[in-house]
Short mmCIF file of C-alpha atoms and ligand atoms in Angstrom, two decimals:
data_model
loop_
_atom_site.label_atom_id
_atom_site.label_comp_id
_atom_site.label_asym_id
_atom_site.label_seq_id
_atom_site.Cartn_x
_atom_site.Cartn_y
_atom_site.Cartn_z
CA UNK A 173 76.59 -99.29 47.45
CA UNK A 174 80.15 -98.36 48.46
CA UNK A 175 80.80 -94.65 48.83
CA UNK A 176 83.55 -94.64 46.25
CA UNK A 177 82.01 -97.17 43.93
CA UNK A 178 83.65 -97.65 40.58
CA UNK A 179 81.64 -97.24 37.43
CA UNK A 180 81.55 -101.00 37.19
CA UNK A 181 80.11 -101.29 40.69
CA UNK A 182 77.56 -98.60 40.07
CA UNK A 183 76.33 -100.25 36.90
CA UNK A 184 75.98 -103.66 38.50
CA UNK A 185 74.31 -102.11 41.54
CA UNK A 186 71.72 -100.40 39.39
CA UNK A 187 71.13 -103.51 37.30
CA UNK A 188 70.51 -105.58 40.42
CA UNK A 189 68.36 -102.85 41.90
CA UNK A 190 66.21 -102.54 38.79
CA UNK A 191 65.41 -106.23 38.95
CA UNK A 192 64.17 -106.04 42.51
CA UNK A 193 62.73 -102.59 42.61
CA UNK A 194 61.71 -99.82 40.26
CA UNK A 195 62.10 -96.95 42.69
CA UNK A 196 64.72 -95.12 40.70
CA UNK A 197 65.89 -95.48 37.14
CA UNK A 198 69.54 -95.75 36.25
CA UNK A 199 71.02 -92.31 35.64
CA UNK A 200 71.27 -91.51 31.96
CA UNK A 201 75.04 -91.26 32.18
CA UNK A 202 75.30 -94.80 33.52
CA UNK A 203 72.79 -96.03 30.99
CA UNK A 204 74.91 -94.56 28.21
CA UNK A 205 78.01 -96.21 29.61
CA UNK A 206 76.16 -99.52 29.70
CA UNK A 207 75.03 -99.09 26.10
CA UNK A 208 78.62 -98.42 25.08
CA UNK A 209 79.69 -101.63 26.75
CA UNK A 210 76.94 -103.61 25.08
CA UNK A 211 77.92 -102.20 21.70
CA UNK A 212 81.54 -103.17 22.33
CA UNK A 213 80.56 -106.67 23.40
CA UNK A 214 78.59 -107.15 20.21
CA UNK A 215 81.48 -105.92 18.09
CA UNK A 216 83.68 -108.68 19.52
CA UNK A 217 81.41 -111.44 18.29
ZN1 ZN B 491 64.68 -99.32 45.06
#
């Protein structure tokens, strides 16, 4: 992961990582950010 990763990069990094490995869960803060995005995406439908 880049040192100064954007939130976007961090989220996608953790998503990819979770699929390949369960060594560390996504931090709650990132998880919340992801949930917010999912909620927004649903609202657009
Ligand atoms: Zn891992």
